Tab-separated table of C-alpha atoms and ligand atoms in Angstrom:
chain	number	residue	atom	x	y	z
W	1343	UNK	CA	128.200	145.225	-36.492
W	1344	UNK	CA	125.386	143.769	-38.560
W	1345	UNK	CA	121.767	143.130	-37.817
W	1346	UNK	CA	119.953	140.055	-39.077
W	1347	UNK	CA	120.044	140.183	-42.896
W	1348	UNK	CA	116.743	138.252	-43.018
W	1349	UNK	CA	115.085	141.345	-41.551
W	1350	UNK	CA	114.336	139.992	-38.113
W	1351	UNK	CA	115.847	142.493	-35.680
W	1352	UNK	CA	113.803	143.841	-32.786
W	1353	UNK	CA	114.316	147.372	-31.478
W	1354	UNK	CA	113.339	147.761	-27.818
W	1355	UNK	CA	112.830	151.301	-26.513
W	1356	UNK	CA	112.682	152.286	-22.857
W	1357	UNK	CA	111.697	155.941	-22.763
W	1358	UNK	CA	112.006	157.971	-19.555
W	1359	UNK	CA	111.351	161.610	-18.752
W	1360	UNK	CA	114.787	162.750	-19.964
W	1361	UNK	CA	116.298	159.650	-21.543
W	1362	UNK	CA	115.726	156.975	-24.168
W	1363	UNK	CA	117.471	153.614	-23.825
W	1364	UNK	CA	117.466	151.195	-26.734
W	1365	UNK	CA	118.476	147.569	-27.202
W	1366	UNK	CA	118.537	145.707	-30.516
W	1367	UNK	CA	118.005	141.927	-30.517
W	1368	UNK	CA	118.255	139.567	-33.459
W	1369	UNK	CA	115.415	137.192	-34.340
W	1370	UNK	CA	116.869	134.548	-32.001
W	1371	UNK	CA	116.737	137.173	-29.208
W	1372	UNK	CA	120.500	137.545	-28.926
W	1373	UNK	CA	121.453	141.072	-27.942
W	1374	UNK	CA	123.116	142.858	-30.882
W	1375	UNK	CA	123.673	146.374	-29.570
W	1376	UNK	CA	122.557	148.733	-26.826
W	1377	UNK	CA	122.680	152.498	-26.496
W	1378	UNK	CA	120.708	155.543	-25.539
W	1379	UNK	CA	120.382	159.286	-25.200
W	1380	UNK	CA	120.476	160.954	-21.760
W	1381	UNK	CA	119.829	164.554	-20.790
W	1382	UNK	CA	117.085	165.211	-23.391
W	1383	UNK	CA	116.198	168.903	-23.254
W	1384	UNK	CA	119.658	170.198	-22.441
W	1385	UNK	CA	123.191	168.730	-22.547
W	1386	UNK	CA	121.980	165.579	-24.312
W	1387	UNK	CA	124.551	162.823	-24.798
W	1388	UNK	CA	124.422	159.747	-26.994
W	1389	UNK	CA	125.883	156.347	-26.059
W	1390	UNK	CA	126.100	153.514	-28.538
W	1391	UNK	CA	128.448	150.590	-27.933
W	1392	UNK	CA	131.785	152.252	-27.106
W	1393	UNK	CA	130.705	155.581	-28.649
W	1394	UNK	CA	129.898	158.579	-26.401
W	1395	UNK	CA	129.132	162.016	-27.839
W	1396	UNK	CA	127.022	165.115	-27.225
W	1397	UNK	CA	123.924	165.448	-29.448
W	1398	UNK	CA	121.349	168.145	-30.079
W	1399	UNK	CA	118.120	166.707	-28.669
W	1400	UNK	CA	115.691	169.372	-27.466
W	1401	UNK	CA	112.889	166.774	-27.312
W	1402	UNK	CA	112.216	163.037	-27.475
W	1403	UNK	CA	111.593	163.109	-31.239
W	1404	UNK	CA	115.026	164.626	-31.898
W	1405	UNK	CA	116.657	162.155	-29.486
W	1406	UNK	CA	115.020	159.225	-31.246
W	1407	UNK	CA	116.108	160.404	-34.658
W	1408	UNK	CA	119.717	160.782	-33.372
W	1409	UNK	CA	119.483	157.270	-31.958
W	1410	UNK	CA	118.229	155.763	-35.231
W	1411	UNK	CA	121.008	157.536	-37.160
W	1412	UNK	CA	123.584	156.126	-34.738
W	1413	UNK	CA	122.092	152.634	-35.146
W	1414	UNK	CA	122.391	152.939	-38.938
W	1415	UNK	CA	126.011	154.056	-38.538
W	1416	UNK	CA	126.598	150.820	-36.590
W	1417	UNK	CA	125.116	148.730	-39.430
W	1418	UNK	CA	121.576	148.353	-38.085
W	1419	UNK	CA	119.498	149.556	-41.030
W	1420	UNK	CA	115.932	150.563	-40.260
W	1421	UNK	CA	114.885	148.170	-43.054
W	1422	UNK	CA	116.415	145.268	-41.068
W	1423	UNK	CA	113.994	145.880	-38.190
W	1424	UNK	CA	110.999	143.585	-37.919
W	1425	UNK	CA	109.276	145.320	-35.017
W	1426	UNK	CA	109.819	147.896	-32.269
W	1427	UNK	CA	108.749	147.142	-28.687
W	1428	UNK	CA	108.136	149.872	-26.114
W	1429	UNK	CA	108.243	149.635	-22.356
W	1430	UNK	CA	105.157	151.515	-21.154
W	1431	UNK	CA	105.001	152.110	-17.421
W	1432	UNK	CA	101.224	152.349	-17.079
W	1433	UNK	CA	98.548	150.465	-18.983
W	1434	UNK	CA	95.802	151.496	-16.562
W	1435	UNK	CA	92.876	149.158	-15.940
W	1436	UNK	CA	92.370	148.197	-19.607
W	1437	UNK	CA	95.807	147.434	-21.092
W	1438	UNK	CA	97.539	144.406	-19.589
W	1439	UNK	CA	98.755	142.127	-22.406
W	1440	UNK	CA	101.303	143.421	-24.952
W	1441	UNK	CA	99.417	145.263	-27.704
W	1442	UNK	CA	100.076	146.409	-31.280
W	1443	UNK	CA	100.321	150.195	-31.216
W	1444	UNK	CA	97.151	151.321	-33.016
W	1445	UNK	CA	95.333	154.653	-32.734
W	1446	UNK	CA	93.005	153.024	-30.162
W	1447	UNK	CA	95.933	151.756	-28.046
W	1448	UNK	CA	97.627	155.158	-28.262
W	1449	UNK	CA	94.406	156.804	-27.088
W	1450	UNK	CA	94.178	154.410	-24.132
W	1451	UNK	CA	97.835	155.079	-23.170
W	1452	UNK	CA	97.040	158.807	-23.360
W	1453	UNK	CA	94.004	158.249	-21.118
W	1454	UNK	CA	96.356	156.694	-18.511
W	1455	UNK	CA	98.708	159.700	-18.608
W	1456	UNK	CA	97.345	161.173	-15.339
W	1457	UNK	CA	98.354	157.876	-13.670
W	1458	UNK	CA	101.972	158.140	-14.904
W	1459	UNK	CA	102.518	161.798	-15.822
W	1460	UNK	CA	106.313	161.476	-15.959
W	1461	UNK	CA	106.268	158.454	-18.272
W	1462	UNK	CA	103.242	157.803	-20.487
W	1463	UNK	CA	103.350	161.128	-22.404
W	1464	UNK	CA	106.996	160.449	-23.321
W	1465	UNK	CA	106.163	156.897	-24.440
W	1466	UNK	CA	103.505	158.348	-26.732
W	1467	UNK	CA	105.899	160.973	-28.081
W	1468	UNK	CA	108.400	158.223	-28.928
W	1469	UNK	CA	105.722	156.086	-30.633
W	1470	UNK	CA	104.597	159.030	-32.732
W	1471	UNK	CA	108.165	160.033	-33.624
W	1472	UNK	CA	109.044	156.455	-34.595
W	1473	UNK	CA	105.901	156.223	-36.763
W	1474	UNK	CA	106.997	159.403	-38.563
W	1475	UNK	CA	110.589	158.190	-39.035
W	1476	UNK	CA	109.756	154.569	-39.996
W	1477	UNK	CA	106.057	154.483	-40.995
W	1478	UNK	CA	106.070	150.784	-41.982
W	1479	UNK	CA	107.660	149.455	-38.788
W	1480	UNK	CA	105.093	147.703	-36.555
W	1481	UNK	CA	105.204	148.860	-32.928
W	1482	UNK	CA	104.197	146.932	-29.818
W	1483	UNK	CA	103.557	148.332	-26.335
W	1484	UNK	CA	104.378	146.223	-23.242
W	1485	UNK	CA	103.086	147.379	-19.880
W	1486	UNK	CA	104.890	147.339	-16.527
W	1487	UNK	CA	101.514	147.123	-14.809
W	1488	UNK	CA	100.276	144.194	-16.939
W	1489	UNK	CA	101.750	141.310	-14.909
W	1490	UNK	CA	99.708	142.458	-11.921
W	1491	UNK	CA	96.320	142.241	-13.669
W	1492	UNK	CA	95.907	138.867	-11.909
W	1493	UNK	CA	95.891	140.472	-8.428
W	1494	UNK	CA	92.509	139.785	-6.794
W	1495	UNK	CA	90.196	142.746	-6.202
W	1496	UNK	CA	90.566	142.532	-2.427
W	1497	UNK	CA	94.303	143.206	-2.822
W	1498	UNK	CA	93.801	145.819	-5.570
W	1499	UNK	CA	91.275	148.080	-3.883
W	1500	UNK	CA	91.983	150.741	-1.293
W	1501	UNK	CA	89.280	150.995	1.363
W	1502	UNK	CA	87.632	153.879	-0.481
W	1503	UNK	CA	84.191	154.303	-2.074
W	1504	UNK	CA	83.673	152.733	-5.526
W	1505	UNK	CA	83.834	156.033	-7.426
W	1506	UNK	CA	87.487	156.371	-6.342
W	1507	UNK	CA	88.354	152.927	-7.746
W	1508	UNK	CA	86.465	153.751	-10.944
W	1509	UNK	CA	88.550	156.911	-11.275
W	1510	UNK	CA	91.715	154.779	-11.075
W	1511	UNK	CA	92.546	155.329	-7.376
W	1512	UNK	CA	93.504	151.687	-6.747
W	1513	UNK	CA	96.643	149.574	-6.537
W	1514	UNK	CA	98.237	148.683	-9.888
W	1515	UNK	CA	101.788	147.489	-9.191
W	1516	UNK	CA	104.886	147.948	-11.375
W	1517	UNK	CA	108.126	146.143	-12.420
W	1518	UNK	CA	105.810	143.628	-14.116
W	1519	UNK	CA	108.066	143.021	-17.127
W	1520	UNK	CA	110.929	142.210	-14.772
W	1521	UNK	CA	108.758	139.796	-12.753
W	1522	UNK	CA	107.453	138.112	-15.918
W	1523	UNK	CA	111.025	137.493	-17.108
W	1524	UNK	CA	112.038	136.242	-13.661
W	1525	UNK	CA	109.193	133.691	-13.559
W	1526	UNK	CA	110.286	132.212	-16.897
W	1527	UNK	CA	113.983	132.120	-15.916
W	1528	UNK	CA	113.256	130.607	-12.489
W	1529	UNK	CA	111.188	127.868	-14.083
W	1530	UNK	CA	114.170	126.768	-16.164
W	1531	UNK	CA	116.672	127.138	-13.262
W	1532	UNK	CA	114.488	125.248	-10.758
W	1533	UNK	CA	113.381	122.620	-13.270
W	1534	UNK	CA	109.675	123.480	-13.091
W	1535	UNK	CA	107.154	126.148	-12.166
W	1536	UNK	CA	107.230	126.852	-8.417
W	1537	UNK	CA	103.992	127.486	-6.537
W	1538	UNK	CA	104.886	130.264	-4.089
W	1539	UNK	CA	107.624	132.716	-5.059
W	1540	UNK	CA	108.600	135.903	-3.251
W	1541	UNK	CA	110.403	138.121	-5.760
W	1542	UNK	CA	112.344	141.287	-4.970
W	1543	UNK	CA	113.141	143.775	-7.735
W	1544	UNK	CA	115.659	146.026	-5.966
W	1545	UNK	CA	117.065	148.879	-8.060
W	1546	UNK	CA	116.674	152.643	-7.726
W	1547	UNK	CA	112.986	151.796	-7.701
W	1548	UNK	CA	112.285	148.760	-5.518
W	1549	UNK	CA	109.331	146.462	-5.077
W	1550	UNK	CA	108.463	142.934	-4.019
W	1551	UNK	CA	105.831	140.609	-5.397
W	1552	UNK	CA	103.999	137.473	-4.275
W	1553	UNK	CA	103.831	135.139	-7.286
W	1554	UNK	CA	101.448	132.188	-6.935
W	1555	UNK	CA	101.800	129.535	-9.664
W	1556	UNK	CA	103.366	132.089	-12.007
W	1557	UNK	CA	100.810	134.840	-11.382
W	1558	UNK	CA	101.077	138.008	-9.308
W	1559	UNK	CA	98.682	137.962	-6.336
W	1560	UNK	CA	100.087	140.917	-4.357
W	1561	UNK	CA	102.813	143.529	-4.749
W	1562	UNK	CA	104.204	146.400	-2.714
W	1563	UNK	CA	103.879	149.253	-5.220
W	1564	UNK	CA	100.350	150.552	-5.495
W	1565	UNK	CA	98.649	153.453	-7.234
W	1566	UNK	CA	102.110	154.719	-8.156
W	1567	UNK	CA	105.694	153.408	-7.975
W	1568	UNK	CA	106.258	155.456	-4.785
W	1569	UNK	CA	104.502	153.032	-2.406
W	1570	UNK	CA	105.953	150.006	-0.627
W	1571	UNK	CA	109.649	149.474	0.030
W	1572	UNK	CA	112.191	152.154	0.945
W	1573	UNK	CA	113.788	153.159	-2.398
W	1574	UNK	CA	116.696	155.207	-3.737
W	1575	UNK	CA	114.823	158.516	-3.562
W	1576	UNK	CA	111.170	157.461	-2.991
W	1577	UNK	CA	109.722	157.176	0.478
W	1578	UNK	CA	107.788	153.895	0.181
W	1579	UNK	CA	104.786	153.334	2.464
W	1580	UNK	CA	103.737	156.393	4.446
W	1581	UNK	CA	100.618	157.462	6.353
W	1582	UNK	CA	98.254	159.471	4.072
W	1583	UNK	CA	97.785	162.101	6.777
W	1584	UNK	CA	101.535	162.686	6.832
W	1585	UNK	CA	101.343	163.290	3.062
W	1586	UNK	CA	98.477	165.752	3.559
W	1587	UNK	CA	100.432	167.644	6.203
W	1588	UNK	CA	103.500	167.854	3.954
W	1589	UNK	CA	101.266	169.157	1.143
W	1590	UNK	CA	99.748	171.772	3.457
W	1591	UNK	CA	103.135	172.940	4.699
W	1592	UNK	CA	105.183	172.731	1.471
W	1593	UNK	CA	102.552	172.869	-1.262
W	1594	UNK	CA	101.592	169.928	-3.453
W	1595	UNK	CA	104.653	170.267	-5.708
W	1596	UNK	CA	106.976	170.564	-2.715
W	1597	UNK	CA	105.499	167.443	-1.144
W	1598	UNK	CA	105.633	165.537	-4.450
W	1599	UNK	CA	109.292	166.448	-4.904
W	1600	UNK	CA	110.179	165.464	-1.325
W	1601	UNK	CA	108.359	162.113	-1.436
W	1602	UNK	CA	109.657	161.097	-4.873
W	1603	UNK	CA	113.074	162.710	-5.257
W	1604	UNK	CA	114.489	163.483	-1.812
W	1605	UNK	CA	113.192	160.666	0.370
W	1606	UNK	CA	114.124	156.971	0.685
W	1607	UNK	CA	117.817	156.128	1.040
W	1608	UNK	CA	118.756	159.667	-0.030
W	1609	UNK	CA	116.478	161.224	2.579
W	1610	UNK	CA	117.720	158.999	5.390
W	1611	UNK	CA	121.425	159.217	4.575
W	1612	UNK	CA	121.743	162.925	3.840
W	1613	UNK	CA	121.693	162.657	0.058
W	1614	UNK	CA	123.114	159.271	-0.996
W	1615	UNK	CA	120.590	157.253	-3.027
W	1616	UNK	CA	123.110	154.799	-4.489
W	1617	UNK	CA	123.343	151.522	-2.539
W	1618	UNK	CA	126.933	150.838	-3.537
W	1619	UNK	CA	127.996	154.280	-2.273
W	1620	UNK	CA	126.063	153.702	0.965
W	1621	UNK	CA	127.807	150.369	1.490
W	1622	UNK	CA	131.171	152.071	1.059
W	1623	UNK	CA	130.320	154.680	3.695
W	1624	UNK	CA	130.850	154.083	7.421
W	1625	UNK	CA	128.746	157.048	8.568
W	1626	UNK	CA	125.894	156.087	10.902
W	1627	UNK	CA	123.246	157.659	8.632
W	1628	UNK	CA	124.364	155.454	5.723
W	1629	UNK	CA	124.284	152.343	7.915
W	1630	UNK	CA	120.826	153.303	9.185
W	1631	UNK	CA	119.559	153.865	5.618
W	1632	UNK	CA	120.638	150.325	4.625
W	1633	UNK	CA	119.063	148.926	7.803
W	1634	UNK	CA	115.819	150.749	6.989
W	1635	UNK	CA	115.873	149.346	3.440
W	1636	UNK	CA	116.360	145.732	4.541
W	1637	UNK	CA	114.036	145.947	7.575
W	1638	UNK	CA	111.137	147.218	5.452
W	1639	UNK	CA	111.848	144.702	2.706
W	1640	UNK	CA	111.406	142.034	5.389
W	1641	UNK	CA	108.267	143.632	6.857
W	1642	UNK	CA	106.591	143.768	3.465
W	1643	UNK	CA	107.778	140.231	2.693
W	1644	UNK	CA	105.804	138.947	5.681
W	1645	UNK	CA	102.632	140.454	4.227
W	1646	UNK	CA	103.323	138.973	0.773
W	1647	UNK	CA	104.050	135.497	2.208
W	1648	UNK	CA	100.695	135.716	3.969
W	1649	UNK	CA	98.968	136.724	0.692
W	1650	UNK	CA	100.179	133.512	-0.993
W	1651	UNK	CA	99.890	131.395	2.182
W	1652	UNK	CA	103.429	130.094	2.214
W	1653	UNK	CA	106.829	130.296	0.586
W	1654	UNK	CA	108.852	128.025	-1.712
W	1655	UNK	CA	111.449	130.380	-3.168
W	1656	UNK	CA	112.913	133.859	-2.714
W	1657	UNK	CA	114.355	135.576	-5.799
W	1658	UNK	CA	116.390	138.780	-6.117
W	1659	UNK	CA	116.787	140.919	-9.218
W	1660	UNK	CA	117.630	144.559	-10.115
W	1661	UNK	CA	120.940	146.365	-9.563
W	1662	UNK	CA	120.882	145.921	-5.772
W	1663	UNK	CA	119.241	142.493	-5.815
W	1664	UNK	CA	121.788	141.146	-8.291
W	1665	UNK	CA	124.912	142.722	-6.786
W	1666	UNK	CA	124.584	143.449	-3.088
W	1667	UNK	CA	125.459	140.370	-1.011
W	1668	UNK	CA	125.039	142.479	2.141
W	1669	UNK	CA	121.464	143.518	1.347
W	1670	UNK	CA	120.463	139.994	0.294
W	1671	UNK	CA	122.003	138.463	3.427
W	1672	UNK	CA	120.153	140.896	5.703
W	1673	UNK	CA	116.804	140.266	3.981
W	1674	UNK	CA	117.287	136.477	3.901
W	1675	UNK	CA	118.391	136.423	7.559
W	1676	UNK	CA	115.190	138.274	8.418
W	1677	UNK	CA	113.171	135.538	6.696
W	1678	UNK	CA	114.618	132.563	8.608
W	1679	UNK	CA	111.253	132.344	10.438
W	1680	UNK	CA	109.714	131.439	7.055
W	1681	UNK	CA	112.153	128.550	6.509
W	1682	UNK	CA	114.660	130.540	4.419
W	1683	UNK	CA	118.368	129.641	4.484
W	1684	UNK	CA	121.333	130.382	2.231
W	1685	UNK	CA	125.019	129.584	1.774
W	1686	UNK	CA	127.209	132.616	2.568
W	1687	UNK	CA	129.829	131.784	-0.091
W	1688	UNK	CA	127.210	131.435	-2.830
W	1689	UNK	CA	125.648	134.708	-1.733
W	1690	UNK	CA	129.066	136.434	-1.813
W	1691	UNK	CA	129.531	135.232	-5.433
W	1692	UNK	CA	126.076	136.517	-6.547
W	1693	UNK	CA	125.553	132.909	-7.674
W	1694	UNK	CA	122.209	132.204	-9.279
W	1695	UNK	CA	121.556	129.586	-6.607
W	1696	UNK	CA	122.027	130.786	-3.008
W	1697	UNK	CA	120.574	127.877	-1.012
W	1698	UNK	CA	122.166	124.646	0.209
W	1699	UNK	CA	121.154	121.134	-0.845
W	1700	UNK	CA	118.810	120.509	2.089
W	1701	UNK	CA	117.039	123.882	2.013
W	1702	UNK	CA	113.254	123.765	2.368
W	1703	UNK	CA	112.883	127.216	0.767
W	1704	UNK	CA	115.175	127.952	-2.177
W	1705	UNK	CA	116.862	131.330	-2.813
W	1706	UNK	CA	118.069	132.733	-6.147
W	1707	UNK	CA	119.630	135.682	-7.969
W	1708	UNK	CA	118.224	136.224	-11.458
W	1709	UNK	CA	119.320	139.146	-13.683
W	1710	UNK	CA	116.496	141.482	-14.752
W	1711	UNK	CA	115.679	141.004	-18.422
W	1712	UNK	CA	112.909	143.467	-19.144
W	1713	UNK	CA	114.193	144.276	-22.633
W	1714	UNK	CA	114.300	140.614	-23.673
W	1715	UNK	CA	110.756	140.105	-22.349
W	1716	UNK	CA	109.609	143.052	-24.485
W	1717	UNK	CA	111.506	141.775	-27.547
W	1718	UNK	CA	109.948	138.320	-27.221
W	1719	UNK	CA	106.438	139.734	-26.785
W	1720	UNK	CA	106.875	142.083	-29.756
W	1721	UNK	CA	108.133	139.294	-32.032
W	1722	UNK	CA	105.354	136.948	-30.883
W	1723	UNK	CA	102.726	139.567	-31.713
W	1724	UNK	CA	103.990	140.339	-35.220
W	1725	UNK	CA	104.514	136.647	-35.990
W	1726	UNK	CA	101.048	135.681	-34.746
E	268	ADP	P1	117.205	151.290	-11.995
E	268	ADP	O1	116.106	150.985	-11.039
E	268	ADP	O2	117.432	152.762	-12.208
E	268	ADP	O3	117.171	150.480	-13.288
E	268	ADP	P2	119.370	149.501	-11.217
E	268	ADP	O4	118.517	148.286	-11.292
E	268	ADP	O5	120.494	149.629	-12.185
E	268	ADP	O6	118.540	150.847	-11.238
E	268	ADP	O7	119.957	149.543	-9.730
E	268	ADP	C1	120.750	150.606	-9.298
E	268	ADP	C2	121.149	150.330	-7.846
E	268	ADP	O8	121.938	149.135	-7.815
E	268	ADP	C3	121.994	151.442	-7.236
E	268	ADP	O9	121.567	151.703	-5.912
E	268	ADP	C4	123.373	150.826	-7.229
E	268	ADP	O10	124.215	151.347	-6.226
E	268	ADP	C5	123.038	149.384	-6.952
E	268	ADP	N1	124.182	148.523	-7.229
E	268	ADP	C6	124.745	148.240	-8.426
E	268	ADP	N2	125.863	147.491	-8.247
E	268	ADP	C7	126.000	147.294	-6.914
E	268	ADP	C8	126.948	146.611	-6.081
E	268	ADP	N3	127.985	145.959	-6.597
E	268	ADP	N4	126.751	146.634	-4.743
E	268	ADP	C9	125.707	147.283	-4.192
E	268	ADP	N5	124.793	147.956	-4.923
E	268	ADP	C10	124.928	147.963	-6.262
């Protein structure tokens, strides 16, 4: 497999707490190859195309160097890369637009680390390791929070004194790269920019967003990606006094672990966080977990429709949003009051267009394309 001989490939890196995923695009943004390393720290494994093998990767730097070696073995020379783009979960209050990775940008990402302790430090480690391995390769950071910079202050602020907001205790919102890609794709599918779009990104993490004339005006995730909808293992919205009681009874770390890793669908069902597995189960707890997921998606949707004062289109993306006809049908049925309708056969086929010809509110499935959004932004920045 060959990269672009003109030297125009883009390497996109999505770095998590114990994994690095990578996608290579050519200059025309066609996907060339994808791979990754999981289990960094212990039992690391490398995937690249059809290849699967254990690797020694005690840290993110070692994982990245294994990944680059595997790319070279597949014919993607480091010299063929034009730019690397990173998905960065948190840009904090100051980083919204994609940015060239400079010492100042790295310092700002480091300053946001307390806001995303499981993500930002690993993003920085990958940027530093890549700079050591390929010093001449420009790097660009793209922020999952950035799309939500347009949210008005009244929707951003918690009802807390100003010093809390200044310290970063405010709503940020996440899944922004997914929503940005969805807006662009919907515009071409619908033949123009729609005014009022309710978008659901439903994966292991799940959120919904009110998008007014292409801009985010409200979203369900807040200070962290734990707020809002019921998720795979995260609790979604919960009373702060319930959190305080859990912290008192189980300690802060115990409460953090419960709310982030053992709650949501997994907490309700007795351990199953995977929607497909829940759908295959007939046990009442699994059925209840799915009902909880779709009920709360609908409850939050009502609030988002109010924030943009109406609704023209509903869009689903993410692993559940793209593949679960049952979840989509339940959420869309719950929105009939808002003028939503859909064709059952189109929904069963995961068709991009779910609505009938006379629908007043349209409904769509659009695959998440975060990596392509990052690749485009990275290329645009180095070509500017
Ligand atoms: P992440 O948020 O980790 O990127 P994904 O967007 O890949 O996750 O979504 C994973 C979720 O999508 C899982 O709950 C999985 O069960 C669900 N999913 C994938 N395919 C299907 C399917 N055919 N039916 C129902 N759920 C599915």
